[in-house]
PDB file of C-alpha atoms in Angstrom:
ATOM      1  CA  MET V   1      16.646  -0.596  11.971  1.00  0.00           C
ATOM      2  CA  SER V   2      18.961   1.504  13.522  1.00  0.00           C
ATOM      3  CA  ARG V   3      22.477   0.607  14.659  1.00  0.00           C
ATOM      4  CA  GLY V   4      21.036   0.493  18.483  1.00  0.00           C
ATOM      5  CA  GLN V   5      18.693  -2.232  18.642  1.00  0.00           C
ATOM      6  CA  THR V   6      18.245  -5.204  18.103  1.00  0.00           C
ATOM      7  CA  LYS V   7      15.816  -7.353  16.230  1.00  0.00           C
ATOM      8  CA  THR V   8      13.865  -8.407  20.335  1.00  0.00           C
ATOM      9  CA  SER V   9      13.065  -5.304  20.086  1.00  0.00           C
ATOM     10  CA  LEU V  10      11.669  -4.498  17.046  1.00  0.00           C
ATOM     11  CA  LYS V  11       7.546  -5.035  18.097  1.00  0.00           C
ATOM     12  CA  MET V  12       3.846  -3.184  18.096  1.00  0.00           C
ATOM     13  CA  GLY V  13       3.618  -1.501  21.662  1.00  0.00           C
ATOM     14  CA  LEU V  14       0.927   1.052  22.045  1.00  0.00           C
ATOM     15  CA  PRO V  15       2.934   4.362  20.383  1.00  0.00           C
ATOM     16  CA  GLU V  16       3.390   2.460  17.572  1.00  0.00           C
ATOM     17  CA  TRP V  17      -0.394   0.950  17.086  1.00  0.00           C
ATOM     18  CA  ILE V  18      -1.274   4.358  17.177  1.00  0.00           C
ATOM     19  CA  MET V  19       0.963   5.164  13.925  1.00  0.00           C
ATOM     20  CA  LEU V  20       0.371   2.309  12.695  1.00  0.00           C
ATOM     21  CA  VAL V  21      -3.830   3.521  13.020  1.00  0.00           C
ATOM     22  CA  VAL V  22      -3.114   6.844  11.213  1.00  0.00           C
ATOM     23  CA  LEU V  23      -1.785   5.768   8.375  1.00  0.00           C
ATOM     24  CA  SER V  24      -4.270   3.540   7.780  1.00  0.00           C
ATOM     25  CA  VAL V  25      -6.146   6.657   7.405  1.00  0.00           C
ATOM     26  CA  ALA V  26      -3.800   9.142   6.127  1.00  0.00           C
ATOM     27  CA  TRP V  27      -3.755   6.095   2.367  1.00  0.00           C
ATOM     28  CA  GLY V  28      -6.823   5.127   3.453  1.00  0.00           C
ATOM     29  CA  GLY V  29      -8.334   9.160   3.149  1.00  0.00           C
ATOM     30  CA  ALA V  30      -6.445   8.741  -0.562  1.00  0.00           C
ATOM     31  CA  PHE V  31      -9.695   6.669  -1.876  1.00  0.00           C
ATOM     32  CA  LEU V  32     -11.791  10.147  -0.473  1.00  0.00           C
ATOM     33  CA  PHE V  33     -10.099  12.573  -2.276  1.00  0.00           C
ATOM     34  CA  TYR V  34      -9.591  11.066  -4.741  1.00  0.00           C
ATOM     35  CA  LYS V  35     -13.198  10.814  -5.182  1.00  0.00           C
ATOM     36  CA  LEU V  36     -13.917  13.690  -3.822  1.00  0.00           C
ATOM     37  CA  LEU V  37     -11.619  15.242  -6.788  1.00  0.00           C
ATOM     38  CA  ASP V  38     -13.065  13.348  -9.085  1.00  0.00           C
ATOM     39  CA  GLU V  39     -16.513  14.903  -8.531  1.00  0.00           C
ATOM     40  CA  ALA V  40     -15.001  18.653  -8.839  1.00  0.00           C
ATOM     41  CA  ASN V  41     -14.034  17.130 -13.283  1.00  0.00           C
ATOM     42  CA  VAL V  42      -9.975  18.159 -12.460  1.00  0.00           C
ATOM     43  CA  PRO V  43      -8.902  14.846 -14.922  1.00  0.00           C
ATOM     44  CA  PRO V  44      -6.570  12.244 -14.179  1.00  0.00           C
ATOM     45  CA  PHE V  45      -3.387  13.774 -14.532  1.00  0.00           C
ATOM     46  CA  THR V  46      -3.690  16.629 -13.010  1.00  0.00           C
ATOM     47  CA  ILE V  47      -4.783  15.141  -9.731  1.00  0.00           C
ATOM     48  CA  VAL V  48      -1.338  12.933 -10.044  1.00  0.00           C
ATOM     49  CA  LEU V  49       0.177  16.099 -10.881  1.00  0.00           C
ATOM     50  CA  GLY V  50      -0.358  17.897  -7.878  1.00  0.00           C
ATOM     51  CA  ARG V  51      -0.120  14.844  -5.715  1.00  0.00           C
ATOM     52  CA  VAL V  52       3.385  14.165  -5.949  1.00  0.00           C
ATOM     53  CA  GLY V  53       3.947  17.722  -7.220  1.00  0.00           C
ATOM     54  CA  VAL V  54       3.766  19.152  -4.102  1.00  0.00           C
ATOM     55  CA  ALA V  55       3.991  15.700  -1.952  1.00  0.00           C
ATOM     56  CA  ALA V  56       7.860  16.357  -3.188  1.00  0.00           C
ATOM     57  CA  LEU V  57       8.833  19.664  -2.280  1.00  0.00           C
ATOM     58  CA  ALA V  58       7.319  19.006   0.711  1.00  0.00           C
ATOM     59  CA  LEU V  59      10.431  16.328   1.336  1.00  0.00           C
ATOM     60  CA  LEU V  60      12.162  18.535   0.550  1.00  0.00           C
ATOM     61  CA  PRO V  61      12.716  20.412   3.198  1.00  0.00           C
ATOM     62  CA  VAL V  62      12.263  16.910   5.508  1.00  0.00           C
ATOM     63  CA  LEU V  63      15.506  15.801   3.220  1.00  0.00           C
ATOM     64  CA  LEU V  64      18.161  18.985   3.645  1.00  0.00           C
ATOM     65  CA  VAL V  65      17.203  18.544   7.674  1.00  0.00           C
ATOM     66  CA  MET V  66      17.487  15.456   7.764  1.00  0.00           C
ATOM     67  CA  ARG V  67      20.864  16.602   5.866  1.00  0.00           C
ATOM     68  CA  ARG V  68      19.967  13.147   3.566  1.00  0.00           C
ATOM     69  CA  ALA V  69      21.792  13.956  -0.384  1.00  0.00           C
ATOM     70  CA  ILE V  70      19.808  13.690  -2.868  1.00  0.00           C
ATOM     71  CA  PRO V  71      21.249  11.602  -5.690  1.00  0.00           C
ATOM     72  CA  ARG V  72      23.007  13.640  -8.825  1.00  0.00           C
ATOM     73  CA  SER V  73      23.626  10.404 -10.788  1.00  0.00           C
ATOM     74  CA  PRO V  74      21.526  10.923 -14.136  1.00  0.00           C
ATOM     75  CA  SER V  75      21.911   6.215 -14.398  1.00  0.00           C
ATOM     76  CA  MET V  76      20.141   6.794 -10.927  1.00  0.00           C
ATOM     77  CA  TRP V  77      16.840   9.747 -11.354  1.00  0.00           C
ATOM     78  CA  ALA V  78      16.484   7.475 -14.742  1.00  0.00           C
ATOM     79  CA  GLN V  79      15.372   4.399 -12.390  1.00  0.00           C
ATOM     80  CA  PHE V  80      13.854   6.826 -10.260  1.00  0.00           C
ATOM     81  CA  LEU V  81      11.562   7.494 -13.132  1.00  0.00           C
ATOM     82  CA  VAL V  82      10.795   4.067 -13.693  1.00  0.00           C
ATOM     83  CA  LEU V  83      10.307   3.731 -10.242  1.00  0.00           C
ATOM     84  CA  GLY V  84       7.916   6.833  -9.906  1.00  0.00           C
ATOM     85  CA  ALA V  85       6.071   5.472 -13.043  1.00  0.00           C
ATOM     86  CA  VAL V  86       4.934   2.424 -11.672  1.00  0.00           C
ATOM     87  CA  ASN V  87       4.692   2.581  -8.539  1.00  0.00           C
ATOM     88  CA  ASN V  88       2.525   6.307  -8.399  1.00  0.00           C
ATOM     89  CA  VAL V  89       1.831   7.537 -12.138  1.00  0.00           C
ATOM     90  CA  LEU V  90      -0.063   5.190 -13.350  1.00  0.00           C
ATOM     91  CA  PRO V  91      -1.350   3.475 -10.866  1.00  0.00           C
ATOM     92  CA  PHE V  92      -2.800   6.530  -8.873  1.00  0.00           C
ATOM     93  CA  SER V  93      -4.259   7.570 -12.293  1.00  0.00           C
ATOM     94  CA  LEU V  94      -6.012   4.047 -13.158  1.00  0.00           C
ATOM     95  CA  ILE V  95      -7.612   4.253  -9.062  1.00  0.00           C
ATOM     96  CA  ILE V  96      -8.918   7.898 -10.755  1.00  0.00           C
ATOM     97  CA  VAL V  97     -10.255   6.839 -13.258  1.00  0.00           C
ATOM     98  CA  GLY V  98     -11.772   4.026 -11.226  1.00  0.00           C
ATOM     99  CA  GLU V  99     -13.426   6.034  -8.600  1.00  0.00           C
ATOM    100  CA  LYS V 100     -15.194   7.536 -11.772  1.00  0.00           C
ATOM    101  CA  GLN V 101     -17.622   4.943 -11.520  1.00  0.00           C
ATOM    102  CA  ILE V 102     -17.583   2.745  -8.011  1.00  0.00           C
ATOM    103  CA  ASP V 103     -17.202   3.953  -5.331  1.00  0.00           C
ATOM    104  CA  SER V 104     -13.547   5.133  -2.734  1.00  0.00           C
ATOM    105  CA  GLY V 105     -14.344   2.011  -0.464  1.00  0.00           C
ATOM    106  CA  LEU V 106     -15.184  -0.655  -3.642  1.00  0.00           C
ATOM    107  CA  ALA V 107     -11.434   0.786  -4.725  1.00  0.00           C
ATOM    108  CA  SER V 108      -9.538   0.556  -1.982  1.00  0.00           C
ATOM    109  CA  ILE V 109     -10.572  -3.125  -1.209  1.00  0.00           C
ATOM    110  CA  PHE V 110      -9.157  -3.714  -5.226  1.00  0.00           C
ATOM    111  CA  ASN V 111      -5.875  -1.780  -4.364  1.00  0.00           C
ATOM    112  CA  ALA V 112      -5.511  -4.129  -0.698  1.00  0.00           C
ATOM    113  CA  THR V 113      -4.764  -6.907  -3.303  1.00  0.00           C
ATOM    114  CA  THR V 114      -1.555  -5.651  -4.284  1.00  0.00           C
ATOM    115  CA  PRO V 115       0.206  -7.952  -1.883  1.00  0.00           C
ATOM    116  CA  VAL V 116      -1.335 -10.761  -3.721  1.00  0.00           C
ATOM    117  CA  PHE V 117       0.172  -9.515  -7.053  1.00  0.00           C
ATOM    118  CA  THR V 118       4.057  -8.411  -5.828  1.00  0.00           C
ATOM    119  CA  ALA V 119       4.428 -12.438  -4.607  1.00  0.00           C
ATOM    120  CA  LEU V 120       3.052 -13.646  -7.411  1.00  0.00           C
ATOM    121  CA  LEU V 121       4.517 -11.093  -9.209  1.00  0.00           C
ATOM    122  CA  ALA V 122       7.914 -12.024  -7.608  1.00  0.00           C
ATOM    123  CA  HIS V 123       7.438 -16.126  -7.982  1.00  0.00           C
ATOM    124  CA  LEU V 124       7.380 -15.686 -11.129  1.00  0.00           C
ATOM    125  CA  LEU V 125      10.407 -13.222 -11.812  1.00  0.00           C
ATOM    126  CA  SER V 126      13.150 -14.045  -8.768  1.00  0.00           C
ATOM    127  CA  ARG V 127      14.621 -16.458  -7.363  1.00  0.00           C
ATOM    128  CA  ASP V 128      14.220 -15.474  -3.619  1.00  0.00           C
ATOM    129  CA  GLU V 129      10.842 -15.141  -3.555  1.00  0.00           C
ATOM    130  CA  LYS V 130       8.849 -18.472  -4.174  1.00  0.00           C
ATOM    131  CA  LEU V 131       5.977 -19.263  -3.057  1.00  0.00           C
ATOM    132  CA  SER V 132       5.109 -21.267  -0.353  1.00  0.00           C
ATOM    133  CA  PRO V 133       1.262 -24.009   0.012  1.00  0.00           C
ATOM    134  CA  ASN V 134       0.092 -21.190   2.624  1.00  0.00           C
ATOM    135  CA  LYS V 135       0.249 -18.056   0.880  1.00  0.00           C
ATOM    136  CA  VAL V 136      -0.764 -20.160  -2.901  1.00  0.00           C
ATOM    137  CA  ALA V 137      -3.995 -20.704  -0.647  1.00  0.00           C
ATOM    138  CA  GLY V 138      -4.705 -17.301   0.472  1.00  0.00           C
ATOM    139  CA  ILE V 139      -3.633 -16.048  -3.345  1.00  0.00           C
ATOM    140  CA  VAL V 140      -6.398 -19.218  -4.309  1.00  0.00           C
ATOM    141  CA  VAL V 141      -8.466 -17.196  -1.345  1.00  0.00           C
ATOM    142  CA  ALA V 142      -7.637 -13.414  -2.087  1.00  0.00           C
ATOM    143  CA  LEU V 143      -8.569 -13.713  -5.680  1.00  0.00           C
ATOM    144  CA  ALA V 144     -12.667 -15.124  -5.398  1.00  0.00           C
ATOM    145  CA  GLY V 145     -12.289 -12.612  -3.023  1.00  0.00           C
ATOM    146  CA  VAL V 146     -12.241 -10.775  -6.019  1.00  0.00           C
ATOM    147  CA  VAL V 147     -14.844 -12.894  -8.275  1.00  0.00           C
ATOM    148  CA  LEU V 148     -17.036 -12.492  -5.779  1.00  0.00           C
ATOM    149  CA  LEU V 149     -17.311  -8.108  -5.607  1.00  0.00           C
ATOM    150  CA  ILE V 150     -16.574  -7.648  -9.593  1.00  0.00           C
ATOM    151  CA  GLY V 151     -19.336 -10.393  -9.229  1.00  0.00           C
ATOM    152  CA  PRO V 152     -21.051 -12.427 -12.441  1.00  0.00           C
ATOM    153  CA  ASN V 153     -22.927  -9.085 -14.590  1.00  0.00           C
ATOM    154  CA  VAL V 154     -19.415  -8.337 -15.787  1.00  0.00           C
ATOM    155  CA  ILE V 155     -19.198 -12.734 -17.981  1.00  0.00           C
ATOM    156  CA  HIS V 156     -22.466 -10.982 -19.734  1.00  0.00           C
ATOM    157  CA  GLY V 157     -20.088  -7.623 -20.744  1.00  0.00           C
ATOM    158  CA  VAL V 158     -18.662  -5.001 -20.890  1.00  0.00           C
ATOM    159  CA  ASN V 159     -19.240  -1.778 -18.529  1.00  0.00           C
ATOM    160  CA  LEU V 160     -18.278   1.567 -17.605  1.00  0.00           C
ATOM    161  CA  THR V 161     -18.520  -0.445 -13.982  1.00  0.00           C
ATOM    162  CA  SER V 162     -16.496  -2.946 -15.296  1.00  0.00           C
ATOM    163  CA  ILE V 163     -13.690  -1.583 -16.163  1.00  0.00           C
ATOM    164  CA  ALA V 164     -13.187   0.406 -13.319  1.00  0.00           C
ATOM    165  CA  GLN V 165     -12.737  -2.152 -11.613  1.00  0.00           C
ATOM    166  CA  LEU V 166     -10.980  -4.408 -13.700  1.00  0.00           C
ATOM    167  CA  ALA V 167      -8.491  -0.257 -13.854  1.00  0.00           C
ATOM    168  CA  CYS V 168      -8.757  -0.893  -9.496  1.00  0.00           C
ATOM    169  CA  ILE V 169      -7.238  -3.897 -10.361  1.00  0.00           C
ATOM    170  CA  GLY V 170      -4.268  -2.791 -12.213  1.00  0.00           C
ATOM    171  CA  ALA V 171      -3.856   0.017 -10.320  1.00  0.00           C
ATOM    172  CA  ALA V 172      -2.525  -3.051  -7.528  1.00  0.00           C
ATOM    173  CA  VAL V 173      -0.819  -5.184 -10.211  1.00  0.00           C
ATOM    174  CA  THR V 174       1.689  -2.356 -11.753  1.00  0.00           C
ATOM    175  CA  TYR V 175       1.918  -1.808  -7.070  1.00  0.00           C
ATOM    176  CA  GLY V 176       3.098  -5.056  -7.511  1.00  0.00           C
ATOM    177  CA  PHE V 177       5.923  -4.370 -10.406  1.00  0.00           C
ATOM    178  CA  GLY V 178       6.608  -1.554  -8.272  1.00  0.00           C
ATOM    179  CA  ALA V 179       7.792  -3.190  -4.996  1.00  0.00           C
ATOM    180  CA  LEU V 180      10.009  -5.429  -7.254  1.00  0.00           C
ATOM    181  CA  TYR V 181      11.512  -2.806  -9.099  1.00  0.00           C
ATOM    182  CA  ALA V 182      12.173  -1.021  -5.496  1.00  0.00           C
ATOM    183  CA  ARG V 183      14.447  -3.915  -3.695  1.00  0.00           C
ATOM    184  CA  ARG V 184      17.432  -2.855  -5.965  1.00  0.00           C
ATOM    185  CA  PHE V 185      16.504   0.507  -4.035  1.00  0.00           C
ATOM    186  CA  ARG V 186      17.773  -1.440  -1.341  1.00  0.00           C
ATOM    187  CA  ALA V 187      19.480  -3.340  -2.762  1.00  0.00           C
ATOM    188  CA  GLN V 188      21.795  -0.778  -3.580  1.00  0.00           C
ATOM    189  CA  GLY V 189      21.792   0.843   0.111  1.00  0.00           C
ATOM    190  CA  ILE V 190      19.668   3.768  -1.096  1.00  0.00           C
ATOM    191  CA  ASP V 191      17.906   5.085   1.914  1.00  0.00           C
ATOM    192  CA  PRO V 192      14.563   4.939   1.467  1.00  0.00           C
ATOM    193  CA  PHE V 193      13.187   8.893   2.329  1.00  0.00           C
ATOM    194  CA  VAL V 194      15.850   9.876  -0.752  1.00  0.00           C
ATOM    195  CA  VAL V 195      13.872   6.969  -2.910  1.00  0.00           C
ATOM    196  CA  SER V 196      10.082   8.503  -1.661  1.00  0.00           C
ATOM    197  CA  PHE V 197      11.315  12.077  -3.152  1.00  0.00           C
ATOM    198  CA  GLY V 198      13.233  10.629  -6.086  1.00  0.00           C
ATOM    199  CA  GLN V 199      10.002   8.548  -6.603  1.00  0.00           C
ATOM    200  CA  LEU V 200       7.966  11.677  -6.155  1.00  0.00           C
ATOM    201  CA  ALA V 201      10.404  14.002  -8.345  1.00  0.00           C
ATOM    202  CA  ALA V 202      10.545  11.889 -11.124  1.00  0.00           C
ATOM    203  CA  SER V 203       6.643  11.130 -10.871  1.00  0.00           C
ATOM    204  CA  ALA V 204       6.067  14.777 -11.606  1.00  0.00           C
ATOM    205  CA  LEU V 205       8.342  15.402 -14.562  1.00  0.00           C
ATOM    206  CA  ILE V 206       6.158  12.538 -15.377  1.00  0.00           C
ATOM    207  CA  ALA V 207       2.591  13.691 -14.825  1.00  0.00           C
ATOM    208  CA  LEU V 208       3.365  16.704 -15.905  1.00  0.00           C
ATOM    209  CA  PRO V 209       3.559  17.767 -19.832  1.00  0.00           C
ATOM    210  CA  LEU V 210       0.140  14.472 -19.148  1.00  0.00           C
ATOM    211  CA  ALA V 211      -1.202  17.248 -17.515  1.00  0.00           C
ATOM    212  CA  LEU V 212      -0.677  20.297 -20.398  1.00  0.00           C
ATOM    213  CA  PHE V 213      -2.664  17.549 -22.546  1.00  0.00           C
ATOM    214  CA  GLU V 214      -5.425  17.959 -20.022  1.00  0.00           C
ATOM    215  CA  HIS V 215      -4.957  22.242 -20.111  1.00  0.00           C
ATOM    216  CA  PRO V 216      -4.616  22.006 -15.937  1.00  0.00           C
ATOM    217  CA  LEU V 217      -5.556  25.565 -15.446  1.00  0.00           C
ATOM    218  CA  ALA V 218      -9.087  25.493 -16.815  1.00  0.00           C
ATOM    219  CA  HIS V 219      -9.799  23.470 -13.618  1.00  0.00           C
ATOM    220  CA  LEU V 220      -8.255  25.587 -10.873  1.00  0.00           C
ATOM    221  CA  ALA V 221     -11.725  26.946 -10.777  1.00  0.00           C
ATOM    222  CA  LEU V 222     -12.791  24.704  -7.814  1.00  0.00           C
ATOM    223  CA  PRO V 223     -14.951  24.950  -4.786  1.00  0.00           C
ATOM    224  CA  THR V 224     -13.319  24.905  -1.348  1.00  0.00           C
ATOM    225  CA  ALA V 225     -13.773  21.701  -0.976  1.00  0.00           C
ATOM    226  CA  ALA V 226     -11.805  20.276  -4.077  1.00  0.00           C
ATOM    227  CA  TRP V 227      -9.012  22.471  -2.805  1.00  0.00           C
ATOM    228  CA  TRP V 228      -8.748  21.025   0.877  1.00  0.00           C
ATOM    229  CA  ALA V 229      -8.647  17.806  -0.627  1.00  0.00           C
ATOM    230  CA  TRP V 230      -5.792  17.796  -3.146  1.00  0.00           C
ATOM    231  CA  ILE V 231      -3.603  19.901   0.053  1.00  0.00           C
ATOM    232  CA  GLY V 232      -5.192  16.363   1.724  1.00  0.00           C
ATOM    233  CA  LEU V 233      -4.620  14.037  -1.111  1.00  0.00           C
ATOM    234  CA  ALA V 234      -0.578  15.488  -1.107  1.00  0.00           C
ATOM    235  CA  ILE V 235       0.409  16.233   2.279  1.00  0.00           C
ATOM    236  CA  PRO V 236      -1.393  13.930   5.597  1.00  0.00           C
ATOM    237  CA  SER V 237      -1.863  10.654   2.197  1.00  0.00           C
ATOM    238  CA  THR V 238       1.619  11.440   0.581  1.00  0.00           C
ATOM    239  CA  ALA V 239       4.726  13.662   1.898  1.00  0.00           C
ATOM    240  CA  PHE V 240       3.046  12.593   5.462  1.00  0.00           C
ATOM    241  CA  ALA V 241       2.201   8.828   5.158  1.00  0.00           C
ATOM    242  CA  PHE V 242       5.988   7.895   3.394  1.00  0.00           C
ATOM    243  CA  VAL V 243       7.953   9.784   6.615  1.00  0.00           C
ATOM    244  CA  LEU V 244       5.081   8.050   9.088  1.00  0.00           C
ATOM    245  CA  TYR V 245       5.568   4.664   7.089  1.00  0.00           C
ATOM    246  CA  PHE V 246      10.057   4.415   6.980  1.00  0.00           C
ATOM    247  CA  ARG V 247       9.277   5.483  10.896  1.00  0.00           C
ATOM    248  CA  LEU V 248       6.827   2.713  11.209  1.00  0.00           C
ATOM    249  CA  ILE V 249       9.573   0.803   9.870  1.00  0.00           C
ATOM    250  CA  ASP V 250      11.863   1.866  11.499  1.00  0.00           C
ATOM    251  CA  VAL V 251      11.194   1.635  15.203  1.00  0.00           C
ATOM    252  CA  ALA V 252       8.706  -2.047  14.486  1.00  0.00           C
ATOM    253  CA  GLY V 253      10.179  -3.273  11.119  1.00  0.00           C
ATOM    254  CA  ALA V 254       9.236  -3.735   7.716  1.00  0.00           C
ATOM    255  CA  THR V 255       7.077  -6.876   8.328  1.00  0.00           C
ATOM    256  CA  ASN V 256       4.931  -5.159  11.102  1.00  0.00           C
ATOM    257  CA  ALA V 257       4.658  -1.844   8.895  1.00  0.00           C
ATOM    258  CA  ALA V 258       2.906  -3.521   6.426  1.00  0.00           C
ATOM    259  CA  SER V 259       0.344  -4.320   8.059  1.00  0.00           C
ATOM    260  CA  VAL V 260      -1.565  -1.210   7.125  1.00  0.00           C
ATOM    261  CA  THR V 261      -2.174  -3.488   4.089  1.00  0.00           C
ATOM    262  CA  PHE V 262      -5.339  -4.840   6.320  1.00  0.00           C
ATOM    263  CA  LEU V 263      -6.602  -1.090   8.321  1.00  0.00           C
ATOM    264  CA  VAL V 264      -6.341   0.804   4.388  1.00  0.00           C
ATOM    265  CA  PRO V 265      -9.939  -0.847   2.903  1.00  0.00           C
ATOM    266  CA  VAL V 266     -11.070  -0.480   6.488  1.00  0.00           C
ATOM    267  CA  SER V 267     -10.600   3.467   7.099  1.00  0.00           C
ATOM    268  CA  ALA V 268     -11.679   4.097   4.144  1.00  0.00           C
ATOM    269  CA  VAL V 269     -14.886   2.551   3.968  1.00  0.00           C
ATOM    270  CA  LEU V 270     -15.186   4.057   7.431  1.00  0.00           C
ATOM    271  CA  LEU V 271     -13.749   7.229   5.398  1.00  0.00           C
ATOM    272  CA  GLY V 272     -16.136   6.446   2.688  1.00  0.00           C
ATOM    273  CA  THR V 273     -19.374   5.761   4.938  1.00  0.00           C
ATOM    274  CA  LEU V 274     -18.902   8.968   7.318  1.00  0.00           C
ATOM    275  CA  VAL V 275     -18.320  11.451   4.368  1.00  0.00           C
ATOM    276  CA  LEU V 276     -19.793  10.365   1.332  1.00  0.00           C
ATOM    277  CA  GLY V 277     -22.789   7.995   2.347  1.00  0.00           C
ATOM    278  CA  GLU V 278     -21.316   5.258   0.497  1.00  0.00           C
ATOM    279  CA  ARG V 279     -23.143   1.464   1.916  1.00  0.00           C
ATOM    280  CA  LEU V 280     -21.246  -2.163   0.826  1.00  0.00           C
ATOM    281  CA  ALA V 281     -23.675  -4.435  -0.866  1.00  0.00           C
ATOM    282  CA  PRO V 282     -23.491  -7.869   0.970  1.00  0.00           C
ATOM    283  CA  GLY V 283     -21.546  -9.160  -2.110  1.00  0.00           C
ATOM    284  CA  THR V 284     -18.675  -6.047  -1.347  1.00  0.00           C
ATOM    285  CA  ALA V 285     -18.433  -7.426   2.839  1.00  0.00           C
ATOM    286  CA  ALA V 286     -18.673 -11.020   1.154  1.00  0.00           C
ATOM    287  CA  GLY V 287     -15.481 -10.462  -1.381  1.00  0.00           C
ATOM    288  CA  MET V 288     -13.506  -8.188   1.065  1.00  0.00           C
ATOM    289  CA  ALA V 289     -13.656 -10.633   3.475  1.00  0.00           C
ATOM    290  CA  CYS V 290     -12.386 -13.231   1.223  1.00  0.00           C
ATOM    291  CA  ILE V 291      -9.450 -11.108   0.250  1.00  0.00           C
ATOM    292  CA  PHE V 292      -8.402 -10.594   4.038  1.00  0.00           C
ATOM    293  CA  ALA V 293      -8.621 -14.468   4.541  1.00  0.00           C
ATOM    294  CA  GLY V 294      -5.877 -14.790   1.834  1.00  0.00           C
ATOM    295  CA  LEU V 295      -3.952 -11.633   2.767  1.00  0.00           C
ATOM    296  CA  VAL V 296      -4.190 -13.406   6.245  1.00  0.00           C
ATOM    297  CA  ALA V 297      -2.652 -16.423   4.353  1.00  0.00           C
ATOM    298  CA  LEU V 298      -0.438 -14.543   2.824  1.00  0.00           C
ATOM    299  CA  ASP V 299       1.411 -12.622   5.835  1.00  0.00           C
ATOM    300  CA  GLY V 300       1.461 -15.403   7.354  1.00  0.00           C
ATOM    301  CA  ARG V 301       3.104 -14.446  10.804  1.00  0.00           C
ATOM    302  CA  ILE V 302      -1.254 -15.946  12.963  1.00  0.00           C
ATOM    303  CA  PHE V 303      -0.633 -19.956  10.856  1.00  0.00           C
ATOM    304  CA  ALA V 304       3.051 -19.274  13.053  1.00  0.00           C
ATOM    305  CA  ARG V 305       1.724 -18.664  16.035  1.00  0.00           C
ATOM    306  CA  PHE V 306      -0.813 -20.463  16.709  1.00  0.00           C
ATOM    307  CA  ARG V 307       1.758 -22.803  14.846  1.00  0.00           C
ATOM    308  CA  ASP V 308       4.534 -22.182  17.202  1.00  0.00           C
ATOM    309  CA  ALA V 309       1.752 -22.036  20.364  1.00  0.00           C
ATOM    310  CA  PHE V 310       0.182 -25.561  19.460  1.00  0.00           C
ATOM    311  CA  GLY V 311       4.260 -27.292  19.482  1.00  0.00           C
ATOM    312  CA  ALA V 312       4.701 -25.351  22.602  1.00  0.00           C
ATOM    313  CA  SER V 313       1.398 -26.507  24.603  1.00  0.00           C
ATOM    314  CA  LYS V 314       2.291 -30.467  22.799  1.00  0.00           C
ATOM    315  CA  LYS V 315       6.276 -29.488  24.480  1.00  0.00           C
ATOM    316  CA  THR V 316       4.296 -29.156  28.366  1.00  0.00           C
ATOM    317  CA  ALA V 317       2.227 -31.895  27.361  1.00  0.00           C
ATOM    318  CA  ILE V 318       4.889 -34.650  25.987  1.00  0.00           C
ATOM    319  CA  ASP V 319       7.469 -33.179  29.360  1.00  0.00           C
ATOM    320  CA  VAL V 320       5.135 -33.563  31.951  1.00  0.00           C
ATOM    321  CA  GLU V 321       3.949 -37.128  30.284  1.00  0.00           C
ATOM    322  CA  ARG V 322       7.551 -37.538  30.254  1.00  0.00           C
ATOM    323  CA  CYS V 323       7.920 -36.328  34.342  1.00  0.00           C
ATOM    324  CA  THR V 324       4.620 -38.632  35.233  1.00  0.00           C
ATOM    325  CA  ALA V 325       6.243 -41.194  33.963  1.00  0.00           C
ATOM    326  CA  SER V 326       8.999 -41.050  35.073  1.00  0.00           C
ATOM    327  CA  LYS V 327       7.674 -40.576  39.130  1.00  0.00           C
ATOM    328  CA  THR V 328       5.407 -43.293  38.845  1.00  0.00           C
ATOM    329  CA  PRO V 329       6.589 -46.132  40.438  1.00  0.00           C
ATOM    330  CA  ALA V 330       7.627 -49.856  39.036  1.00  0.00           C
ATOM    331  CA  THR V 331       5.262 -52.658  39.570  1.00  0.00           C
TER     332      THR V 331
END
């Protein structure tokens, strides 16, 4: 938030809603791009290296134009390496592996459970973010949605599909660890753009030796669509998305910006349907509905608005009753 802004100015007007929708399409598009690169047989760590490496290079001139100082402290870069591992390299790789067996839209729905696991981990690992009753209810409903998505087949034995589903859930859990770890940068007053660049650059350093084992040069003879998917993954879905996300936080607040969680699966499902011809099964739709209901309860804002509206209407009714009583003549 800029110094001149007040808390009351952080509202969602038309420009902010447009930014939120564009951001959801940018992040939702990542699942489509993963699928296209998977179909081109590009190995996971090579995909990750291309995404984070190109995105870091794209963000570097943005930092220079904005005159943000890049940290030189080894301890700070050690922290970037940890964040890059748990917030980028590991979850990206798990989603890519998962999408080899399941649709991109389904992978995005599993990914939408990230706030659920973040809340659980925060309750277990922090002192200041304990679960309230409505959050517990939201987690239970969302996890019920996960069970619906996985389906009863997993009980009868592990197969490639169930492993892929668990990989996507593992990515959501890993994102939760990343969200908790990232709080230390805010506590240290590190600029969010610097953190974004630092974690992406550190992720590239981690992914490079891993990608070398996959012989990345042998996979460069790609069809044109795959190259465009790789560029889309690195530029709009990563570099541009980070810039837009932090801009949205600045003008609308972190809570409003977090609403993108609800829209990313919708964008990913629509893109998967329009571009790849994917179709959601009835059980998938039911699971998605449960997860969204859980996220609404976990977020709490809608219930708070209903509570405030009910309290205001009740207060108005009481005031009217008192006013009417005061004007009634004594008998």
